[in-house]
Amino acid sequence: MTTSMLLVGSGEQVTFIQDVLCAEGYCVERLEWAELKHGSKLPLAELSMFILVNETSKEEEEYVKTGLELLVQKGVISPLLVITPKISPERIVEWLDYGANDVMEEPIHRNVLMARVRNLLRVFAHVTQEDEEVIVVHDLKVNLRSRRVSRAGEYLMLTPKEYELLEFLARHVNEACARNVILREVWGYDFAMDTNVVDVYIKHLRVKVDKGRDMKLIHTVRGVGYMLHTQ
């Protein structure tokens, strides 16, 4: 069975990547950034991998972010690989936080590219063979394998630490979680210190999880800490 991929971008680099993938026996669909941005109809569920190629422009860096958001919102569970010229560590972190599974900087070596592609496909094939582990609290879904969170079908863009905090609360749904316990389990601090960091991250989570919704899921337990539950 042929493995189908979507390659997004334009220019000679994209053509080179397409030629390499096709030579290895992969079936490659190709889109320009504008086509992806404007919601081109694609059989997303039939695609085994998505490769987003940033050429050189700052505008295209924003296209990568938008493309990642779009694919994640559509519920894509296949690996997302970004290929780019050398960029700042901050930009790499941003793209990984927005859903990329790997970021590969140029220069591109054919064997390294194919090794990364095979590795991502192998990892995701293993995951999809197993049942998804999802914690559901009212209309909030926390996927423990993909680390993706949605509420009422809307994908929530969380930082890694925000996700870890929400996952901890979800694993202890309807339990009052003390600030010092949260600090120890989520941040790994076993000693007494200012627990204000927990309050700060709870504030961030409330904006993303509860703001504008009739039912609030994150509650303060006075004198103790916080709880995730439905009223």
Coordinates of N, CA and C in Angstrom, one line a residue:
M1 N 0.9 -1.2 0.0 CA 0.0 0.0 0.0 C 0.9 1.2 0.0
T2 N 0.6 2.2 -0.9 CA 1.4 3.4 -1.0 C 1.1 4.4 0.1
T3 N 2.2 4.9 0.7 CA 2.0 5.9 1.7 C 1.9 7.3 1.1
S4 N 0.8 8.0 1.4 CA 0.5 9.3 0.8 C 0.9 10.4 1.8
M5 N 1.5 11.5 1.2 CA 1.9 12.6 2.0 C 1.4 13.9 1.4
L6 N 1.3 15.0 2.2 CA 1.0 16.3 1.7 C 2.3 17.2 1.9
L7 N 2.7 17.8 0.9 CA 3.9 18.7 0.9 C 3.4 20.1 0.6
V8 N 3.6 21.0 1.5 CA 3.1 22.4 1.4 C 4.3 23.4 1.3
G9 N 4.3 24.2 0.2 CA 5.3 25.2 0.0 C 5.5 25.4 -1.4
S10 N 6.5 26.2 -1.8 CA 6.8 26.5 -3.2 C 8.3 26.7 -3.3
G11 N 8.8 26.7 -4.6 CA 10.2 26.9 -4.8 C 11.0 25.6 -5.0
E12 N 12.3 25.8 -5.3 CA 13.1 24.7 -5.7 C 13.3 23.7 -4.6
Q13 N 13.4 24.2 -3.3 CA 13.6 23.3 -2.2 C 12.4 22.3 -2.1
V14 N 11.2 22.8 -2.3 CA 10.0 21.9 -2.2 C 10.1 20.9 -3.4
T15 N 10.5 21.3 -4.6 CA 10.6 20.4 -5.7 C 11.6 19.3 -5.4
F16 N 12.7 19.7 -4.8 CA 13.8 18.7 -4.4 C 13.2 17.7 -3.4
I17 N 12.5 18.2 -2.4 CA 12.0 17.3 -1.4 C 10.9 16.3 -2.0
Q18 N 10.1 16.9 -2.9 CA 9.1 16.0 -3.6 C 9.8 14.9 -4.4
D19 N 10.8 15.3 -5.1 CA 11.6 14.3 -6.0 C 12.2 13.2 -5.1
V20 N 12.7 13.6 -3.9 CA 13.3 12.6 -3.0 C 12.3 11.6 -2.5
L21 N 11.1 12.2 -2.1 CA 10.1 11.4 -1.5 C 9.5 10.4 -2.6
C22 N 9.3 11.0 -3.8 CA 8.7 10.1 -4.9 C 9.7 9.0 -5.3
A23 N 11.0 9.3 -5.3 CA 12.0 8.3 -5.6 C 12.0 7.2 -4.6
E24 N 11.6 7.5 -3.4 CA 11.5 6.5 -2.3 C 10.2 5.7 -2.3
G25 N 9.3 6.0 -3.3 CA 8.1 5.3 -3.4 C 6.9 5.9 -2.7
Y26 N 7.0 7.1 -2.2 CA 5.9 7.8 -1.5 C 5.0 8.5 -2.5
C27 N 3.7 8.5 -2.3 CA 2.8 9.3 -3.1 C 2.7 10.7 -2.5
V28 N 3.0 11.8 -3.3 CA 3.1 13.1 -2.7 C 2.1 14.0 -3.3
E29 N 1.2 14.6 -2.5 CA 0.3 15.7 -2.9 C 1.0 17.0 -2.6
R30 N 0.9 18.0 -3.5 CA 1.6 19.2 -3.2 C 0.6 20.4 -3.3
L31 N 0.8 21.3 -2.3 CA -0.1 22.5 -2.3 C 0.8 23.7 -2.1
E32 N 0.4 24.9 -2.6 CA 1.0 26.1 -2.3 C 0.4 26.6 -1.0
W33 N 1.1 27.5 -0.3 CA 0.6 28.0 1.0 C -0.8 28.6 0.9
A34 N -1.0 29.4 -0.2 CA -2.3 30.0 -0.3 C -3.5 29.0 -0.4
E35 N -3.2 27.9 -1.1 CA -4.2 26.8 -1.2 C -4.5 26.2 0.1
L36 N -3.5 26.0 0.9 CA -3.8 25.4 2.3 C -4.5 26.4 3.1
K37 N -4.1 27.7 3.1 CA -4.7 28.7 3.9 C -6.1 28.9 3.6
H38 N -6.5 28.7 2.3 CA -7.9 28.9 1.9 C -8.7 27.7 2.0
G39 N -8.2 26.7 2.7 CA -9.0 25.5 3.1 C -9.3 24.6 1.9
S40 N -8.3 24.3 1.1 CA -8.4 23.4 0.0 C -8.9 22.0 0.6
K41 N -9.9 21.4 -0.2 CA -10.5 20.2 0.2 C -9.5 19.0 0.0
L42 N -9.1 18.4 1.1 CA -8.2 17.3 1.0 C -8.7 16.1 1.8
P43 N -8.3 14.9 1.4 CA -8.7 13.7 2.1 C -7.7 13.5 3.3
L44 N -7.8 14.4 4.3 CA -6.9 14.4 5.4 C -6.7 13.1 6.1
A45 N -7.7 12.4 6.2 CA -7.7 11.1 7.0 C -6.8 10.1 6.2
E46 N -6.7 10.3 4.9 CA -6.0 9.3 4.1 C -4.5 9.6 3.9
L47 N -4.1 10.8 4.4 CA -2.7 11.2 4.3 C -1.9 10.7 5.6
S48 N -0.7 10.1 5.3 CA 0.1 9.6 6.4 C 1.0 10.5 7.0
M49 N 1.3 11.7 6.3 CA 2.3 12.6 6.8 C 2.1 14.0 6.2
F50 N 2.4 15.0 6.9 CA 2.3 16.4 6.4 C 3.7 17.1 6.6
I51 N 4.2 17.6 5.5 CA 5.5 18.3 5.5 C 5.3 19.7 5.1
L52 N 5.6 20.7 6.0 CA 5.5 22.1 5.7 C 6.9 22.7 5.5
V53 N 7.1 23.3 4.3 CA 8.4 23.8 4.0 C 8.5 25.3 4.0
N54 N 9.3 25.9 4.9 CA 9.5 27.3 4.9 C 10.7 27.6 4.1
E55 N 10.6 28.6 3.2 CA 11.7 28.9 2.3 C 12.6 29.9 3.0
T56 N 12.4 31.2 2.8 CA 13.2 32.2 3.4 C 12.5 33.4 4.0
S57 N 11.3 33.6 3.6 CA 10.6 34.9 4.0 C 10.0 34.8 5.4
K58 N 9.9 36.0 6.0 CA 9.2 36.1 7.3 C 7.7 35.7 7.2
E59 N 7.2 36.1 6.0 CA 5.8 35.8 5.7 C 5.5 34.3 5.8
E60 N 6.5 33.6 5.2 CA 6.3 32.1 5.2 C 6.4 31.5 6.5
E61 N 7.2 32.1 7.4 CA 7.3 31.6 8.8 C 5.9 31.7 9.5
E62 N 5.2 32.8 9.2 CA 3.8 32.9 9.7 C 2.9 31.9 9.0
Y63 N 3.1 31.6 7.7 CA 2.3 30.5 7.1 C 2.5 29.2 7.8
V64 N 3.7 28.9 8.2 CA 4.0 27.6 8.9 C 3.1 27.6 10.2
K65 N 3.1 28.6 10.9 CA 2.3 28.7 12.2 C 0.8 28.5 11.8
T66 N 0.3 29.2 10.8 CA -1.1 29.1 10.4 C -1.4 27.7 9.9
G67 N -0.5 27.2 9.1 CA -0.7 25.8 8.6 C -0.8 24.8 9.7
L68 N 0.1 24.9 10.7 CA 0.1 24.0 11.8 C -1.2 24.1 12.6
E69 N -1.7 25.3 12.9 CA -2.9 25.5 13.6 C -4.1 24.9 12.8
L70 N -4.1 25.1 11.5 CA -5.2 24.6 10.6 C -5.3 23.1 10.7
L71 N -4.1 22.5 10.5 CA -4.1 21.0 10.5 C -4.5 20.4 11.8
V72 N -4.0 21.0 12.9 CA -4.3 20.5 14.2 C -5.8 20.7 14.5
Q73 N -6.4 21.9 14.1 CA -7.8 22.1 14.4 C -8.7 21.1 13.6
K74 N -8.2 20.7 12.5 CA -8.9 19.7 11.7 C -8.8 18.3 12.2
G75 N -8.1 18.1 13.3 CA -8.0 16.8 14.0 C -7.0 15.9 13.3
V76 N -6.0 16.4 12.6 CA -5.0 15.6 12.0 C -4.2 14.9 13.0
I77 N -4.0 13.6 12.9 CA -3.2 12.8 13.9 C -2.0 12.2 13.2
S78 N -1.7 12.5 12.0 CA -0.5 12.1 11.3 C 0.6 13.0 11.6
P79 N 1.9 12.6 11.5 CA 3.0 13.4 11.9 C 3.1 14.7 11.0
L80 N 3.5 15.8 11.7 CA 3.7 17.1 11.1 C 5.2 17.4 11.1
L81 N 5.8 17.5 10.0 CA 7.3 17.8 9.9 C 7.4 19.2 9.2
V82 N 8.2 20.1 9.9 CA 8.6 21.4 9.3 C 10.0 21.4 8.8
I83 N 10.3 21.8 7.6 CA 11.6 21.9 7.1 C 11.9 23.4 6.8
T84 N 13.0 23.9 7.3 CA 13.2 25.4 7.2 C 14.7 25.7 7.1
P85 N 15.0 26.9 6.6 CA 16.4 27.4 6.8 C 16.7 27.6 8.3
K86 N 17.9 27.7 8.6 CA 18.3 27.9 10.0 C 17.5 29.1 10.6
I87 N 16.9 28.9 11.8 CA 16.1 29.9 12.4 C 16.4 29.9 13.9
S88 N 15.8 30.8 14.6 CA 16.0 31.0 16.0 C 15.4 29.8 16.8
P89 N 16.1 29.5 18.0 CA 15.5 28.4 18.8 C 14.1 28.8 19.3
E90 N 13.8 30.1 19.5 CA 12.5 30.5 19.9 C 11.4 30.1 18.9
R91 N 11.8 30.3 17.6 CA 10.8 30.0 16.5 C 10.6 28.4 16.5
I92 N 11.6 27.7 16.7 CA 11.5 26.2 16.7 C 10.6 25.8 17.8
V93 N 10.8 26.4 19.0 CA 9.9 26.1 20.2 C 8.5 26.4 19.9
E94 N 8.3 27.6 19.2 CA 6.9 28.0 18.9 C 6.2 27.0 18.0
W95 N 6.9 26.6 16.9 CA 6.3 25.6 16.0 C 6.0 24.3 16.7
L96 N 6.9 23.8 17.5 CA 6.7 22.6 18.3 C 5.5 22.7 19.2
D97 N 5.3 23.9 19.8 CA 4.2 24.1 20.7 C 2.9 24.2 19.9
Y98 N 3.0 24.6 18.7 CA 1.8 24.7 17.8 C 1.4 23.4 17.1
G99 N 2.2 22.4 17.4 CA 1.8 21.1 16.9 C 2.7 20.3 16.0
A100 N 3.9 20.9 15.6 CA 4.9 20.2 14.8 C 5.5 19.1 15.6
N101 N 5.7 18.0 15.0 CA 6.3 16.8 15.7 C 7.8 16.8 15.5
D102 N 8.3 17.5 14.5 CA 9.8 17.6 14.3 C 10.0 18.9 13.4
V103 N 11.2 19.5 13.7 CA 11.6 20.6 12.8 C 13.0 20.3 12.3
M104 N 13.2 20.3 11.0 CA 14.4 20.0 10.4 C 15.0 21.2 9.7
E105 N 16.2 21.6 10.1 CA 16.9 22.8 9.5 C 17.8 22.4 8.4
E106 N 17.8 23.3 7.4 CA 18.7 23.1 6.3 C 20.2 23.2 6.7
P107 N 21.2 22.7 6.0 CA 21.0 22.0 4.7 C 20.4 20.6 4.8
I108 N 19.6 20.2 3.8 CA 18.9 18.9 3.9 C 19.8 17.9 3.2
H109 N 20.0 16.8 4.0 CA 20.8 15.7 3.5 C 19.7 14.6 3.2
R110 N 19.7 14.1 2.0 CA 18.7 13.1 1.6 C 18.5 12.0 2.6
N111 N 19.6 11.3 3.0 CA 19.5 10.2 3.9 C 18.9 10.6 5.3
V112 N 19.3 11.8 5.8 CA 18.8 12.2 7.1 C 17.3 12.5 6.9
L113 N 16.9 13.2 5.9 CA 15.5 13.5 5.6 C 14.7 12.2 5.7
M114 N 15.1 11.2 4.9 CA 14.4 9.9 4.9 C 14.4 9.2 6.2
A115 N 15.5 9.3 6.9 CA 15.5 8.7 8.3 C 14.5 9.3 9.2
R116 N 14.4 10.6 9.1 CA 13.4 11.3 10.0 C 12.0 11.0 9.6
V117 N 11.7 10.9 8.3 CA 10.4 10.6 7.8 C 10.0 9.2 8.2
R118 N 10.9 8.2 8.1 CA 10.7 6.8 8.5 C 10.4 6.7 10.0
N119 N 11.2 7.5 10.8 CA 11.1 7.5 12.2 C 9.7 8.0 12.6
L120 N 9.3 9.1 12.1 CA 8.0 9.7 12.4 C 6.8 8.8 12.0
L121 N 6.9 8.2 10.8 CA 5.9 7.2 10.4 C 5.8 6.0 11.3
R122 N 7.0 5.5 11.7 CA 7.1 4.4 12.6 C 6.5 4.7 14.0
V123 N 6.8 5.8 14.5 CA 6.3 6.2 15.8 C 4.8 6.4 15.8
F124 N 4.3 7.0 14.8 CA 2.8 7.3 14.7 C 2.1 6.0 14.3
A125 N 2.7 5.1 13.6 CA 2.0 3.8 13.3 C 1.8 3.0 14.6
H126 N 2.8 3.1 15.5 CA 2.7 2.4 16.8 C 1.6 3.0 17.6
V127 N 1.5 4.3 17.6 CA 0.5 5.0 18.4 C -0.9 4.6 17.9
T128 N -1.1 4.7 16.6 CA -2.4 4.5 16.1 C -2.9 3.1 16.2
Q129 N -2.0 2.1 16.4 CA -2.4 0.8 16.6 C -3.0 0.5 18.0
E130 N -2.8 1.5 18.9 CA -3.3 1.4 20.3 C -4.5 2.3 20.5
D131 N -5.3 2.0 21.4 CA -6.5 2.8 21.7 C -6.1 4.2 22.2
E132 N -6.8 5.2 21.7 CA -6.5 6.5 22.2 C -6.9 6.6 23.7
E133 N -6.1 7.3 24.5 CA -6.4 7.5 25.9 C -6.9 9.0 26.0
V134 N -8.1 9.1 26.3 CA -8.7 10.5 26.3 C -9.5 10.6 27.6
I135 N -9.2 11.7 28.3 CA -10.0 12.1 29.5 C -11.0 13.1 29.1
V136 N -12.3 12.8 29.4 CA -13.4 13.7 29.0 C -14.0 14.3 30.3
V137 N -14.0 15.6 30.4 CA -14.7 16.3 31.5 C -15.7 17.3 30.8
H138 N -17.0 16.9 30.9 CA -18.0 17.7 30.2 C -17.7 17.7 28.7
D139 N -17.5 18.9 28.1 CA -17.1 18.9 26.7 C -15.6 19.2 26.5
L140 N -14.8 19.0 27.5 CA -13.4 19.1 27.4 C -12.8 17.7 27.2
K141 N -11.9 17.6 26.2 CA -11.2 16.3 25.9 C -9.7 16.5 26.0
V142 N -9.1 15.7 26.8 CA -7.6 15.7 26.9 C -7.1 14.4 26.4
N143 N -6.4 14.5 25.3 CA -5.8 13.3 24.6 C -4.4 13.1 25.2
L144 N -4.3 12.0 25.9 CA -3.0 11.8 26.6 C -1.9 11.3 25.7
R145 N -2.2 10.8 24.6 CA -1.1 10.4 23.6 C -0.7 11.5 22.8
S146 N -1.6 12.2 22.1 CA -1.2 13.3 21.3 C -0.9 14.6 22.0
R147 N -1.4 14.7 23.3 CA -1.3 15.9 24.1 C -2.0 17.0 23.5
R148 N -3.1 16.7 22.8 CA -4.0 17.7 22.2 C -5.3 17.8 23.0
V149 N -5.7 19.1 23.2 CA -6.9 19.4 24.0 C -7.9 20.1 23.2
S150 N -9.2 19.7 23.4 CA -10.2 20.5 22.7 C -11.4 20.7 23.7
R151 N -12.2 21.7 23.4 CA -13.4 21.9 24.2 C -14.5 22.2 23.2
A152 N -15.6 21.5 23.3 CA -16.7 21.6 22.4 C -16.2 21.5 20.9
G153 N -15.2 20.7 20.7 CA -14.7 20.5 19.3 C -13.7 21.5 18.9
E154 N -13.4 22.5 19.7 CA -12.5 23.6 19.4 C -11.1 23.3 20.0
Y155 N -10.1 23.2 19.1 CA -8.7 22.9 19.6 C -8.2 24.1 20.5
L156 N -7.6 23.7 21.6 CA -7.1 24.7 22.5 C -5.5 24.7 22.4
M157 N -5.0 25.8 22.1 CA -3.5 25.9 21.9 C -2.9 26.2 23.3
L158 N -2.3 25.1 23.9 CA -1.7 25.2 25.2 C -0.1 25.1 25.1
T159 N 0.6 25.8 26.0 CA 2.0 25.6 26.1 C 2.2 24.2 26.7
P160 N 3.4 23.6 26.6 CA 3.7 22.3 27.3 C 3.4 22.3 28.8
K161 N 3.7 23.4 29.5 CA 3.5 23.4 30.9 C 2.0 23.6 31.2
E162 N 1.3 24.4 30.4 CA -0.2 24.5 30.6 C -0.8 23.1 30.4
Y163 N -0.4 22.4 29.4 CA -1.0 21.1 29.1 C -0.7 20.2 30.3
E164 N 0.5 20.2 30.8 CA 0.8 19.3 31.9 C 0.0 19.6 33.2
L165 N -0.2 20.9 33.4 CA -1.1 21.3 34.5 C -2.5 20.8 34.3
L166 N -3.0 21.0 33.1 CA -4.4 20.6 32.8 C -4.5 19.1 32.9
E167 N -3.6 18.4 32.4 CA -3.6 16.9 32.4 C -3.6 16.4 33.9
F168 N -2.8 17.1 34.8 CA -2.8 16.7 36.2 C -4.2 16.9 36.8
L169 N -4.8 18.0 36.5 CA -6.1 18.3 37.1 C -7.2 17.3 36.5
A170 N -7.0 17.0 35.2 CA -8.0 16.1 34.6 C -7.8 14.6 35.1
R171 N -6.6 14.2 35.5 CA -6.4 12.9 36.1 C -7.0 12.8 37.5
H172 N -7.2 14.0 38.1 CA -7.7 14.1 39.4 C -9.0 14.9 39.4
V173 N -9.8 14.6 38.4 CA -11.1 15.3 38.3 C -12.0 15.2 39.5
N174 N -12.6 16.2 39.9 CA -13.4 16.3 41.1 C -12.7 16.1 42.4
E175 N -11.4 16.2 42.4 CA -10.5 16.2 43.6 C -9.9 17.6 43.8
A176 N -9.9 18.0 45.1 CA -9.3 19.3 45.4 C -7.7 19.0 45.4
C177 N -7.0 19.7 44.5 CA -5.6 19.6 44.4 C -4.9 20.7 45.0
A178 N -4.1 20.5 46.1 CA -3.4 21.5 46.8 C -2.3 22.1 45.9
R179 N -2.0 23.4 46.1 CA -1.0 24.1 45.3 C 0.4 23.4 45.5
N180 N 0.8 23.0 46.7 CA 2.1 22.4 46.8 C 2.2 21.0 46.2
V181 N 1.1 20.3 46.1 CA 1.0 19.0 45.4 C 1.2 19.3 43.9
I182 N 0.4 20.2 43.4 CA 0.5 20.6 42.0 C 1.9 21.0 41.6
L183 N 2.5 21.8 42.5 CA 3.9 22.2 42.2 C 4.9 21.1 42.2
R184 N 4.7 20.1 43.1 CA 5.6 18.9 43.2 C 5.4 18.0 41.9
E185 N 4.1 17.8 41.6 CA 3.8 16.8 40.5 C 4.0 17.4 39.1
V186 N 3.7 18.6 38.9 CA 3.8 19.2 37.6 C 5.2 19.9 37.3
W187 N 5.7 20.5 38.4 CA 7.0 21.2 38.2 C 8.2 20.4 38.8
G188 N 7.9 19.5 39.6 CA 8.9 18.6 40.2 C 9.6 19.2 41.3
Y189 N 9.0 20.2 42.0 CA 9.7 20.8 43.2 C 9.2 20.1 44.4
D190 N 10.1 19.6 45.2 CA 9.8 18.9 46.4 C 10.0 19.7 47.7
F191 N 10.4 20.9 47.5 CA 10.7 21.8 48.6 C 9.7 23.0 48.7
A192 N 9.7 23.6 49.9 CA 8.8 24.7 50.0 C 9.3 25.9 49.2
M193 N 8.4 26.5 48.4 CA 8.7 27.7 47.6 C 7.4 28.4 47.3
D194 N 7.5 29.5 46.7 CA 6.4 30.3 46.3 C 5.5 29.6 45.3
T195 N 4.3 29.3 45.7 CA 3.4 28.6 44.9 C 2.6 29.5 43.9
N196 N 3.0 30.8 43.9 CA 2.3 31.7 43.0 C 2.4 31.3 41.5
V197 N 3.4 30.5 41.2 CA 3.5 30.1 39.8 C 2.3 29.2 39.4
V198 N 1.8 28.5 40.3 CA 0.6 27.7 40.1 C -0.6 28.6 39.8
D199 N -0.8 29.7 40.6 CA -1.8 30.6 40.4 C -1.7 31.3 39.0
V200 N -0.5 31.6 38.6 CA -0.3 32.3 37.3 C -0.7 31.4 36.2
Y201 N -0.3 30.1 36.2 CA -0.7 29.2 35.2 C -2.2 28.8 35.2
I202 N -2.8 28.8 36.3 CA -4.2 28.5 36.4 C -4.9 29.7 35.7
K203 N -4.4 30.9 35.9 CA -5.1 32.1 35.3 C -5.0 31.9 33.7
H204 N -3.8 31.5 33.2 CA -3.7 31.3 31.8 C -4.6 30.2 31.3
L205 N -4.7 29.1 32.0 CA -5.6 28.0 31.6 C -7.1 28.5 31.6
R206 N -7.5 29.3 32.6 CA -8.9 29.7 32.6 C -9.2 30.5 31.4
V207 N -8.3 31.3 30.9 CA -8.5 32.1 29.7 C -8.8 31.2 28.5
K208 N -8.0 30.1 28.4 CA -8.1 29.3 27.3 C -9.2 28.2 27.4
V209 N -9.5 27.8 28.6 CA -10.4 26.7 28.8 C -11.9 27.2 29.1
D210 N -12.0 28.3 29.9 CA -13.3 28.7 30.4 C -13.8 30.0 29.9
K211 N -12.9 30.9 29.4 CA -13.4 32.2 29.0 C -14.4 32.2 27.9
G212 N -15.5 32.9 28.2 CA -16.6 33.0 27.2 C -17.6 31.8 27.2
R213 N -17.4 30.8 28.1 CA -18.2 29.6 28.2 C -19.1 29.7 29.4
D214 N -20.3 29.2 29.2 CA -21.3 29.2 30.3 C -20.9 28.4 31.5
M215 N -20.4 27.2 31.2 CA -20.0 26.3 32.3 C -18.5 26.4 32.5
K216 N -18.1 26.8 33.7 CA -16.7 26.9 34.0 C -16.2 25.5 34.6
L217 N -15.0 25.1 34.2 CA -14.5 23.8 34.6 C -13.4 23.9 35.7
I218 N -12.7 25.0 35.7 CA -11.6 25.1 36.6 C -12.1 26.0 37.8
H219 N -12.0 25.4 39.0 CA -12.6 26.0 40.2 C -11.5 26.2 41.3
T220 N -11.6 27.2 42.0 CA -10.7 27.5 43.2 C -11.3 26.8 44.4
V221 N -10.5 26.1 45.1 CA -10.9 25.5 46.4 C -10.2 26.3 47.5
R222 N -11.0 27.1 48.2 CA -10.4 28.1 49.1 C -9.6 27.4 50.2
G223 N -8.4 27.9 50.4 CA -7.5 27.4 51.4 C -6.8 26.2 51.0
V224 N -7.1 25.7 49.8 CA -6.4 24.4 49.4 C -5.7 24.6 48.1
G225 N -6.5 24.8 47.0 CA -5.9 24.9 45.7 C -6.9 25.0 44.6
Y226 N -6.9 24.0 43.7 CA -7.8 24.0 42.5 C -8.4 22.7 42.2
M227 N -9.5 22.7 41.5 CA -10.2 21.5 41.1 C -10.8 21.6 39.7
L228 N -10.7 20.5 38.9 CA -11.4 20.5 37.6 C -12.6 19.7 37.8
H229 N -13.8 20.3 37.6 CA -15.0 19.5 37.7 C -16.2 20.3 37.1
T230 N -17.3 19.7 36.9 CA -18.5 20.3 36.4 C -19.5 20.5 37.5
Q231 N -20.2 21.6 37.5 CA -21.1 21.9 38.6 C -22.4 21.2 38.4

